[in-house]
Amino acid sequence: MPYQISEILTMSSIERKQILQEDSKSILENMLLHIGHPDESIRDHQNLRLFLELMQSDSLSVVNQQFLVSQLTQPSYFYFQIGERDQDSIFQRSLSAMWLTAIIRNDASQLFLTSEQYEEIFDLAVHYLEKEKDTRGYVPGKGWAYGIANGADLLVACIQHPKFKLELSAPILQSLRDCFWKDSVFVDDEEEKFVAIVVALIRKGIDEKILIEWLEQVFDSLEYSRECNGYSPLFLKARTQTLHFVKSLYFALKFKKLTPELQGIVLHFISKWS
């Protein structure tokens, strides 16, 4: 008889490792089955909790984690019904991103994923921010959706990974720019997640001039939209979201003492558009 998630949560770390050695596939398949469950008590308080505890206690073997990656990168998980708005499918996508983030962070020190596996996760992460249309944070009665934020966390983990190459920065910045035009203003500190992407690129050594050029293009898009469509609802939301981002970016750069020239450009745009 397969173990239930609630039953495994009551076990000790040693007991968990033992049953994973005996029957890891059915246990992980059961966990994957509940990864995007619309009931927060099952999805987060049991399933996610167990996954994180297994990761923190090093109970998941390399084979286990590679199996999870092979499943989570399938269309039925990370990209499950991508493009939907206000549907429970967001939980499947968002939690897939969160699980992949934990695995990528673990792999950064152990390097058990192949280059092809890392590249697949990175490619999915970059395009996820572009394709995700459900911008909800907390969903009353169901818990945290937070797809955009979890997608951004995954992208940060990919950038911080040893296999990341700076020449892959352009699609990341384009995807980030797309987030400002979601016809929504984020209200759950998502802009802090966006800032973390830029800071991760800076710490990897991206040329400051590339970021300055990108920021100029971000505001050129606002200017163009205003000229063509006036103060449309989409423009106003994009303007507000962009300003939220650059204000957070300015203070992050200032406090971390990073890219002084970029700081000046950011401050210029804040002054101009506020």
PDB file of C-alpha atoms in Angstrom:
ATOM      1  CA  MET A   1       0.000   0.000   0.000  1.00  0.00           C
ATOM      2  CA  PRO A   2       1.527   3.380  -1.013  1.00  0.00           C
ATOM      3  CA  TYR A   3       2.409   5.853   1.710  1.00  0.00           C
ATOM      4  CA  GLN A   4       0.255   8.962   2.092  1.00  0.00           C
ATOM      5  CA  ILE A   5       1.910  12.395   2.248  1.00  0.00           C
ATOM      6  CA  SER A   6       0.437  13.094   5.689  1.00  0.00           C
ATOM      7  CA  GLU A   7       1.862   9.788   6.930  1.00  0.00           C
ATOM      8  CA  ILE A   8       5.365  10.530   5.639  1.00  0.00           C
ATOM      9  CA  LEU A   9       5.301  13.939   7.352  1.00  0.00           C
ATOM     10  CA  THR A  10       5.035  12.222  10.731  1.00  0.00           C
ATOM     11  CA  MET A  11       8.124  10.083  10.102  1.00  0.00           C
ATOM     12  CA  SER A  12      11.651  10.823  11.186  1.00  0.00           C
ATOM     13  CA  SER A  13      14.320  11.783   8.665  1.00  0.00           C
ATOM     14  CA  ILE A  14      15.833   8.303   8.899  1.00  0.00           C
ATOM     15  CA  GLU A  15      12.458   6.656   8.270  1.00  0.00           C
ATOM     16  CA  ARG A  16      11.840   8.881   5.248  1.00  0.00           C
ATOM     17  CA  LYS A  17      15.177   8.007   3.714  1.00  0.00           C
ATOM     18  CA  GLN A  18      14.428   4.328   4.251  1.00  0.00           C
ATOM     19  CA  ILE A  19      11.060   4.372   2.487  1.00  0.00           C
ATOM     20  CA  LEU A  20      12.491   6.471  -0.345  1.00  0.00           C
ATOM     21  CA  GLN A  21      15.142   3.824  -0.865  1.00  0.00           C
ATOM     22  CA  GLU A  22      12.419   1.187  -0.955  1.00  0.00           C
ATOM     23  CA  ASP A  23       9.853   2.907  -3.165  1.00  0.00           C
ATOM     24  CA  SER A  24      10.874   6.410  -4.200  1.00  0.00           C
ATOM     25  CA  LYS A  25       9.120   6.388  -7.563  1.00  0.00           C
ATOM     26  CA  SER A  26       5.585   5.866  -6.256  1.00  0.00           C
ATOM     27  CA  ILE A  27       6.133   8.393  -3.440  1.00  0.00           C
ATOM     28  CA  LEU A  28       7.426  11.075  -5.808  1.00  0.00           C
ATOM     29  CA  GLU A  29       4.694  10.335  -8.329  1.00  0.00           C
ATOM     30  CA  ASN A  30       2.122  10.823  -5.559  1.00  0.00           C
ATOM     31  CA  MET A  31       3.728  14.130  -4.587  1.00  0.00           C
ATOM     32  CA  LEU A  32       3.736  15.273  -8.212  1.00  0.00           C
ATOM     33  CA  LEU A  33       0.069  14.360  -8.437  1.00  0.00           C
ATOM     34  CA  HIS A  34      -0.686  16.890  -5.686  1.00  0.00           C
ATOM     35  CA  ILE A  35       1.812  19.612  -6.632  1.00  0.00           C
ATOM     36  CA  GLY A  36      -0.842  21.992  -7.980  1.00  0.00           C
ATOM     37  CA  HIS A  37      -3.793  20.910  -5.831  1.00  0.00           C
ATOM     38  CA  PRO A  38      -6.242  23.832  -5.420  1.00  0.00           C
ATOM     39  CA  ASP A  39      -6.586  23.085  -1.691  1.00  0.00           C
ATOM     40  CA  GLU A  40      -3.864  25.050   0.109  1.00  0.00           C
ATOM     41  CA  SER A  41      -3.769  22.599   3.036  1.00  0.00           C
ATOM     42  CA  ILE A  42      -2.855  19.771   0.666  1.00  0.00           C
ATOM     43  CA  ARG A  43      -0.706  21.710  -1.823  1.00  0.00           C
ATOM     44  CA  ASP A  44       1.337  23.861   0.562  1.00  0.00           C
ATOM     45  CA  HIS A  45       0.890  22.647   4.120  1.00  0.00           C
ATOM     46  CA  GLN A  46       1.496  19.002   3.247  1.00  0.00           C
ATOM     47  CA  ASN A  47       2.959  18.439  -0.213  1.00  0.00           C
ATOM     48  CA  LEU A  48       5.246  21.460  -0.503  1.00  0.00           C
ATOM     49  CA  ARG A  49       6.249  21.137   3.134  1.00  0.00           C
ATOM     50  CA  LEU A  50       7.295  17.515   2.593  1.00  0.00           C
ATOM     51  CA  PHE A  51       9.239  18.369  -0.564  1.00  0.00           C
ATOM     52  CA  LEU A  52      11.168  21.161   1.184  1.00  0.00           C
ATOM     53  CA  GLU A  53      11.884  18.997   4.219  1.00  0.00           C
ATOM     54  CA  LEU A  54      13.183  16.215   1.989  1.00  0.00           C
ATOM     55  CA  MET A  55      15.421  18.681   0.159  1.00  0.00           C
ATOM     56  CA  GLN A  56      16.736  20.291   3.345  1.00  0.00           C
ATOM     57  CA  SER A  57      17.549  16.935   4.912  1.00  0.00           C
ATOM     58  CA  ASP A  58      19.284  15.641   1.756  1.00  0.00           C
ATOM     59  CA  SER A  59      16.762  12.804   1.593  1.00  0.00           C
ATOM     60  CA  LEU A  60      16.263  13.092  -2.169  1.00  0.00           C
ATOM     61  CA  SER A  61      18.992  11.345  -4.108  1.00  0.00           C
ATOM     62  CA  VAL A  62      20.488  12.647  -7.339  1.00  0.00           C
ATOM     63  CA  VAL A  63      18.366  10.105  -9.202  1.00  0.00           C
ATOM     64  CA  ASN A  64      15.241  11.343  -7.379  1.00  0.00           C
ATOM     65  CA  GLN A  65      15.962  14.968  -8.285  1.00  0.00           C
ATOM     66  CA  GLN A  66      16.731  14.133 -11.901  1.00  0.00           C
ATOM     67  CA  PHE A  67      13.432  12.253 -12.067  1.00  0.00           C
ATOM     68  CA  LEU A  68      11.596  15.300 -10.713  1.00  0.00           C
ATOM     69  CA  VAL A  69      13.271  17.531 -13.301  1.00  0.00           C
ATOM     70  CA  SER A  70      12.279  15.140 -16.095  1.00  0.00           C
ATOM     71  CA  GLN A  71       8.651  15.422 -14.970  1.00  0.00           C
ATOM     72  CA  LEU A  72       8.437  19.104 -14.014  1.00  0.00           C
ATOM     73  CA  THR A  73       9.792  20.223 -17.378  1.00  0.00           C
ATOM     74  CA  GLN A  74       6.962  18.400 -19.162  1.00  0.00           C
ATOM     75  CA  PRO A  75       4.069  20.523 -20.531  1.00  0.00           C
ATOM     76  CA  SER A  76       1.730  19.045 -17.905  1.00  0.00           C
ATOM     77  CA  TYR A  77       3.629  20.782 -15.088  1.00  0.00           C
ATOM     78  CA  PHE A  78       5.607  24.016 -15.518  1.00  0.00           C
ATOM     79  CA  TYR A  79       3.704  25.073 -18.639  1.00  0.00           C
ATOM     80  CA  PHE A  80       0.381  23.449 -17.723  1.00  0.00           C
ATOM     81  CA  GLN A  81      -2.367  25.384 -19.549  1.00  0.00           C
ATOM     82  CA  ILE A  82      -0.051  28.413 -19.776  1.00  0.00           C
ATOM     83  CA  GLY A  83      -1.890  31.521 -20.906  1.00  0.00           C
ATOM     84  CA  GLU A  84      -4.941  30.941 -18.718  1.00  0.00           C
ATOM     85  CA  ARG A  85      -6.051  33.670 -16.334  1.00  0.00           C
ATOM     86  CA  ASP A  86      -7.776  33.295 -12.983  1.00  0.00           C
ATOM     87  CA  GLN A  87      -7.829  29.491 -13.144  1.00  0.00           C
ATOM     88  CA  ASP A  88      -6.506  26.879 -10.723  1.00  0.00           C
ATOM     89  CA  SER A  89      -3.936  25.801 -13.319  1.00  0.00           C
ATOM     90  CA  ILE A  90      -1.695  28.590 -11.983  1.00  0.00           C
ATOM     91  CA  PHE A  91      -0.919  26.483  -8.919  1.00  0.00           C
ATOM     92  CA  GLN A  92       0.496  23.686 -11.088  1.00  0.00           C
ATOM     93  CA  ARG A  93       2.762  26.124 -12.932  1.00  0.00           C
ATOM     94  CA  SER A  94       3.789  28.154  -9.903  1.00  0.00           C
ATOM     95  CA  LEU A  95       4.649  25.216  -7.666  1.00  0.00           C
ATOM     96  CA  SER A  96       6.540  23.541 -10.515  1.00  0.00           C
ATOM     97  CA  ALA A  97       8.676  26.678 -10.716  1.00  0.00           C
ATOM     98  CA  MET A  98       9.231  26.627  -6.957  1.00  0.00           C
ATOM     99  CA  TRP A  99      10.301  22.971  -6.945  1.00  0.00           C
ATOM    100  CA  LEU A 100      12.635  23.518  -9.879  1.00  0.00           C
ATOM    101  CA  THR A 101      14.172  26.501  -8.087  1.00  0.00           C
ATOM    102  CA  ALA A 102      15.033  24.341  -5.085  1.00  0.00           C
ATOM    103  CA  ILE A 103      16.595  21.693  -7.327  1.00  0.00           C
ATOM    104  CA  ILE A 104      18.600  24.232  -9.352  1.00  0.00           C
ATOM    105  CA  ARG A 105      19.929  25.819  -6.154  1.00  0.00           C
ATOM    106  CA  ASN A 106      20.926  22.389  -4.889  1.00  0.00           C
ATOM    107  CA  ASP A 107      22.591  21.547  -8.193  1.00  0.00           C
ATOM    108  CA  ALA A 108      24.641  24.752  -8.064  1.00  0.00           C
ATOM    109  CA  SER A 109      26.908  23.108  -5.486  1.00  0.00           C
ATOM    110  CA  GLN A 110      26.558  19.458  -6.522  1.00  0.00           C
ATOM    111  CA  LEU A 111      26.352  19.714 -10.339  1.00  0.00           C
ATOM    112  CA  PHE A 112      24.396  16.530 -10.945  1.00  0.00           C
ATOM    113  CA  LEU A 113      22.232  17.939 -13.748  1.00  0.00           C
ATOM    114  CA  THR A 114      23.547  17.615 -17.280  1.00  0.00           C
ATOM    115  CA  SER A 115      24.175  20.737 -19.340  1.00  0.00           C
ATOM    116  CA  GLU A 116      21.139  19.801 -21.433  1.00  0.00           C
ATOM    117  CA  GLN A 117      18.915  19.608 -18.337  1.00  0.00           C
ATOM    118  CA  TYR A 118      20.136  22.971 -17.071  1.00  0.00           C
ATOM    119  CA  GLU A 119      19.657  24.587 -20.477  1.00  0.00           C
ATOM    120  CA  GLU A 120      16.129  23.208 -20.757  1.00  0.00           C
ATOM    121  CA  ILE A 121      15.168  24.610 -17.351  1.00  0.00           C
ATOM    122  CA  PHE A 122      16.759  27.954 -18.186  1.00  0.00           C
ATOM    123  CA  ASP A 123      14.957  28.201 -21.515  1.00  0.00           C
ATOM    124  CA  LEU A 124      11.617  27.362 -19.906  1.00  0.00           C
ATOM    125  CA  ALA A 125      12.231  29.884 -17.117  1.00  0.00           C
ATOM    126  CA  VAL A 126      13.038  32.716 -19.525  1.00  0.00           C
ATOM    127  CA  HIS A 127       9.939  32.197 -21.637  1.00  0.00           C
ATOM    128  CA  TYR A 128       7.708  31.537 -18.651  1.00  0.00           C
ATOM    129  CA  LEU A 129       7.750  35.173 -17.526  1.00  0.00           C
ATOM    130  CA  GLU A 130       6.786  36.182 -21.046  1.00  0.00           C
ATOM    131  CA  LYS A 131       3.972  33.622 -21.411  1.00  0.00           C
ATOM    132  CA  GLU A 132       2.395  33.701 -17.936  1.00  0.00           C
ATOM    133  CA  LYS A 133      -0.837  35.736 -17.980  1.00  0.00           C
ATOM    134  CA  ASP A 134      -2.080  35.001 -14.459  1.00  0.00           C
ATOM    135  CA  THR A 135      -0.615  37.764 -12.306  1.00  0.00           C
ATOM    136  CA  ARG A 136      -2.405  36.962  -9.056  1.00  0.00           C
ATOM    137  CA  GLY A 137      -0.473  36.851  -5.810  1.00  0.00           C
ATOM    138  CA  TYR A 138      -2.632  35.658  -2.931  1.00  0.00           C
ATOM    139  CA  VAL A 139      -5.908  34.018  -3.917  1.00  0.00           C
ATOM    140  CA  PRO A 140      -8.523  34.179  -1.125  1.00  0.00           C
ATOM    141  CA  GLY A 141      -9.584  30.711  -0.054  1.00  0.00           C
ATOM    142  CA  LYS A 142      -6.835  28.986  -2.059  1.00  0.00           C
ATOM    143  CA  GLY A 143      -3.539  30.517  -0.968  1.00  0.00           C
ATOM    144  CA  TRP A 144      -0.586  31.841  -2.902  1.00  0.00           C
ATOM    145  CA  ALA A 145      -0.588  31.606  -6.692  1.00  0.00           C
ATOM    146  CA  TYR A 146       2.437  33.907  -7.113  1.00  0.00           C
ATOM    147  CA  GLY A 147       3.391  32.492 -10.503  1.00  0.00           C
ATOM    148  CA  ILE A 148       5.325  35.509 -11.763  1.00  0.00           C
ATOM    149  CA  ALA A 149       7.263  35.782  -8.503  1.00  0.00           C
ATOM    150  CA  ASN A 150       8.137  32.080  -8.417  1.00  0.00           C
ATOM    151  CA  GLY A 151       9.116  32.247 -12.085  1.00  0.00           C
ATOM    152  CA  ALA A 152      11.426  35.158 -11.298  1.00  0.00           C
ATOM    153  CA  ASP A 153      12.986  33.211  -8.419  1.00  0.00           C
ATOM    154  CA  LEU A 154      13.709  30.329 -10.782  1.00  0.00           C
ATOM    155  CA  LEU A 155      15.371  32.700 -13.232  1.00  0.00           C
ATOM    156  CA  VAL A 156      17.556  34.138 -10.452  1.00  0.00           C
ATOM    157  CA  ALA A 157      18.605  30.610  -9.461  1.00  0.00           C
ATOM    158  CA  CYS A 158      19.499  29.864 -13.092  1.00  0.00           C
ATOM    159  CA  ILE A 159      21.597  33.038 -13.344  1.00  0.00           C
ATOM    160  CA  GLN A 160      23.445  32.233 -10.116  1.00  0.00           C
ATOM    161  CA  HIS A 161      24.185  28.691 -11.322  1.00  0.00           C
ATOM    162  CA  PRO A 162      27.776  27.938 -12.451  1.00  0.00           C
ATOM    163  CA  LYS A 163      26.556  26.880 -15.907  1.00  0.00           C
ATOM    164  CA  PHE A 164      25.017  30.290 -16.674  1.00  0.00           C
ATOM    165  CA  LYS A 165      26.599  32.222 -19.541  1.00  0.00           C
ATOM    166  CA  LEU A 166      26.393  36.002 -19.764  1.00  0.00           C
ATOM    167  CA  GLU A 167      25.615  35.888 -23.475  1.00  0.00           C
ATOM    168  CA  LEU A 168      22.189  34.583 -22.429  1.00  0.00           C
ATOM    169  CA  SER A 169      21.360  37.886 -20.732  1.00  0.00           C
ATOM    170  CA  ALA A 170      19.447  39.452 -23.646  1.00  0.00           C
ATOM    171  CA  PRO A 171      16.396  37.126 -23.550  1.00  0.00           C
ATOM    172  CA  ILE A 172      16.273  37.491 -19.753  1.00  0.00           C
ATOM    173  CA  LEU A 173      16.063  41.275 -19.994  1.00  0.00           C
ATOM    174  CA  GLN A 174      13.430  41.042 -22.729  1.00  0.00           C
ATOM    175  CA  SER A 175      11.356  38.687 -20.610  1.00  0.00           C
ATOM    176  CA  LEU A 176      11.674  41.015 -17.640  1.00  0.00           C
ATOM    177  CA  ARG A 177      10.559  43.940 -19.764  1.00  0.00           C
ATOM    178  CA  ASP A 178       7.478  41.957 -20.822  1.00  0.00           C
ATOM    179  CA  CYS A 179       6.468  41.718 -17.160  1.00  0.00           C
ATOM    180  CA  PHE A 180       5.845  45.473 -17.072  1.00  0.00           C
ATOM    181  CA  TRP A 181       3.175  45.093 -19.762  1.00  0.00           C
ATOM    182  CA  LYS A 182       0.969  42.427 -18.181  1.00  0.00           C
ATOM    183  CA  ASP A 183      -1.986  44.843 -17.987  1.00  0.00           C
ATOM    184  CA  SER A 184      -1.632  44.578 -14.229  1.00  0.00           C
ATOM    185  CA  VAL A 185       0.098  46.301 -11.328  1.00  0.00           C
ATOM    186  CA  PHE A 186       1.701  43.796  -8.987  1.00  0.00           C
ATOM    187  CA  VAL A 187       0.869  44.286  -5.319  1.00  0.00           C
ATOM    188  CA  ASP A 188       2.820  41.513  -3.543  1.00  0.00           C
ATOM    189  CA  ASP A 189       6.394  42.808  -3.870  1.00  0.00           C
ATOM    190  CA  GLU A 190       6.977  41.175  -7.243  1.00  0.00           C
ATOM    191  CA  GLU A 191       9.164  44.141  -8.215  1.00  0.00           C
ATOM    192  CA  GLU A 192      11.666  42.969  -5.590  1.00  0.00           C
ATOM    193  CA  LYS A 193      11.886  39.668  -7.463  1.00  0.00           C
ATOM    194  CA  PHE A 194      12.512  41.564 -10.718  1.00  0.00           C
ATOM    195  CA  VAL A 195      15.262  43.584  -9.056  1.00  0.00           C
ATOM    196  CA  ALA A 196      16.872  40.341  -7.875  1.00  0.00           C
ATOM    197  CA  ILE A 197      17.183  39.280 -11.519  1.00  0.00           C
ATOM    198  CA  VAL A 198      19.091  42.449 -12.407  1.00  0.00           C
ATOM    199  CA  VAL A 199      21.293  42.224  -9.310  1.00  0.00           C
ATOM    200  CA  ALA A 200      22.104  38.578 -10.143  1.00  0.00           C
ATOM    201  CA  LEU A 201      23.176  39.626 -13.649  1.00  0.00           C
ATOM    202  CA  ILE A 202      25.337  42.409 -12.227  1.00  0.00           C
ATOM    203  CA  ARG A 203      27.032  40.031  -9.811  1.00  0.00           C
ATOM    204  CA  LYS A 204      27.741  37.721 -12.762  1.00  0.00           C
ATOM    205  CA  GLY A 205      29.558  40.578 -14.469  1.00  0.00           C
ATOM    206  CA  ILE A 206      27.145  41.908 -17.082  1.00  0.00           C
ATOM    207  CA  ASP A 207      28.381  45.070 -18.787  1.00  0.00           C
ATOM    208  CA  GLU A 208      26.774  48.099 -17.135  1.00  0.00           C
ATOM    209  CA  LYS A 209      26.218  49.672 -20.544  1.00  0.00           C
ATOM    210  CA  ILE A 210      23.969  46.761 -21.556  1.00  0.00           C
ATOM    211  CA  LEU A 211      21.719  47.448 -18.575  1.00  0.00           C
ATOM    212  CA  ILE A 212      21.674  51.180 -19.307  1.00  0.00           C
ATOM    213  CA  GLU A 213      20.681  50.546 -22.924  1.00  0.00           C
ATOM    214  CA  TRP A 214      17.991  48.107 -21.770  1.00  0.00           C
ATOM    215  CA  LEU A 215      16.569  50.612 -19.281  1.00  0.00           C
ATOM    216  CA  GLU A 216      16.444  53.289 -21.968  1.00  0.00           C
ATOM    217  CA  GLN A 217      14.486  50.872 -24.159  1.00  0.00           C
ATOM    218  CA  VAL A 218      12.074  50.179 -21.284  1.00  0.00           C
ATOM    219  CA  PHE A 219      11.189  53.857 -21.098  1.00  0.00           C
ATOM    220  CA  ASP A 220      11.219  54.256 -24.882  1.00  0.00           C
ATOM    221  CA  SER A 221       8.413  51.682 -24.940  1.00  0.00           C
ATOM    222  CA  LEU A 222       6.425  53.790 -22.489  1.00  0.00           C
ATOM    223  CA  GLU A 223       6.994  56.909 -24.552  1.00  0.00           C
ATOM    224  CA  TYR A 224       5.937  55.163 -27.738  1.00  0.00           C
ATOM    225  CA  SER A 225       2.777  53.781 -26.138  1.00  0.00           C
ATOM    226  CA  ARG A 226       1.796  57.202 -24.844  1.00  0.00           C
ATOM    227  CA  GLU A 227       2.349  58.811 -28.232  1.00  0.00           C
ATOM    228  CA  CYS A 228       0.320  56.164 -30.065  1.00  0.00           C
ATOM    229  CA  ASN A 229      -2.471  55.407 -27.598  1.00  0.00           C
ATOM    230  CA  GLY A 230      -2.471  58.269 -25.126  1.00  0.00           C
ATOM    231  CA  TYR A 231      -3.092  57.620 -21.466  1.00  0.00           C
ATOM    232  CA  SER A 232      -4.715  54.249 -22.020  1.00  0.00           C
ATOM    233  CA  PRO A 233      -5.350  51.869 -19.085  1.00  0.00           C
ATOM    234  CA  LEU A 234      -2.572  49.613 -20.371  1.00  0.00           C
ATOM    235  CA  PHE A 235      -0.105  52.507 -20.537  1.00  0.00           C
ATOM    236  CA  LEU A 236      -0.968  53.726 -17.044  1.00  0.00           C
ATOM    237  CA  LYS A 237      -0.527  50.261 -15.540  1.00  0.00           C
ATOM    238  CA  ALA A 238       2.758  49.746 -17.374  1.00  0.00           C
ATOM    239  CA  ARG A 239       3.992  53.163 -16.248  1.00  0.00           C
ATOM    240  CA  THR A 240       3.101  52.452 -12.629  1.00  0.00           C
ATOM    241  CA  GLN A 241       4.645  48.990 -12.689  1.00  0.00           C
ATOM    242  CA  THR A 242       7.830  50.261 -14.345  1.00  0.00           C
ATOM    243  CA  LEU A 243       8.205  53.034 -11.791  1.00  0.00           C
ATOM    244  CA  HIS A 244       7.693  50.593  -8.935  1.00  0.00           C
ATOM    245  CA  PHE A 245      10.475  48.486 -10.393  1.00  0.00           C
ATOM    246  CA  VAL A 246      13.005  51.281 -11.004  1.00  0.00           C
ATOM    247  CA  LYS A 247      12.449  52.787  -7.548  1.00  0.00           C
ATOM    248  CA  SER A 248      13.182  49.417  -5.949  1.00  0.00           C
ATOM    249  CA  LEU A 249      16.136  48.965  -8.301  1.00  0.00           C
ATOM    250  CA  TYR A 250      17.603  52.340  -7.378  1.00  0.00           C
ATOM    251  CA  PHE A 251      17.659  51.636  -3.647  1.00  0.00           C
ATOM    252  CA  ALA A 252      18.959  48.097  -4.176  1.00  0.00           C
ATOM    253  CA  LEU A 253      21.865  49.375  -6.276  1.00  0.00           C
ATOM    254  CA  LYS A 254      22.574  52.211  -3.854  1.00  0.00           C
ATOM    255  CA  PHE A 255      22.581  50.068  -0.716  1.00  0.00           C
ATOM    256  CA  LYS A 256      24.621  47.305  -2.360  1.00  0.00           C
ATOM    257  CA  LYS A 257      26.978  49.909  -3.882  1.00  0.00           C
ATOM    258  CA  LEU A 258      26.617  48.536  -7.382  1.00  0.00           C
ATOM    259  CA  THR A 259      26.851  50.127 -10.866  1.00  0.00           C
ATOM    260  CA  PRO A 260      27.064  53.861 -10.017  1.00  0.00           C
ATOM    261  CA  GLU A 261      26.478  54.951 -13.621  1.00  0.00           C
ATOM    262  CA  LEU A 262      23.312  52.851 -13.826  1.00  0.00           C
ATOM    263  CA  GLN A 263      22.177  54.363 -10.534  1.00  0.00           C
ATOM    264  CA  GLY A 264      22.340  57.806 -12.090  1.00  0.00           C
ATOM    265  CA  ILE A 265      20.349  56.740 -15.156  1.00  0.00           C
ATOM    266  CA  VAL A 266      17.699  55.101 -12.958  1.00  0.00           C
ATOM    267  CA  LEU A 267      17.370  58.262 -10.871  1.00  0.00           C
ATOM    268  CA  HIS A 268      17.031  60.334 -14.031  1.00  0.00           C
ATOM    269  CA  PHE A 269      14.098  58.247 -15.271  1.00  0.00           C
ATOM    270  CA  ILE A 270      12.427  58.267 -11.846  1.00  0.00           C
ATOM    271  CA  SER A 271      12.587  62.059 -11.824  1.00  0.00           C
ATOM    272  CA  LYS A 272      11.368  62.354 -15.396  1.00  0.00           C
ATOM    273  CA  TRP A 273       8.403  60.004 -15.114  1.00  0.00           C
ATOM    274  CA  SER A 274       7.237  60.521 -11.540  1.00  0.00           C
TER     275      SER A 274
END
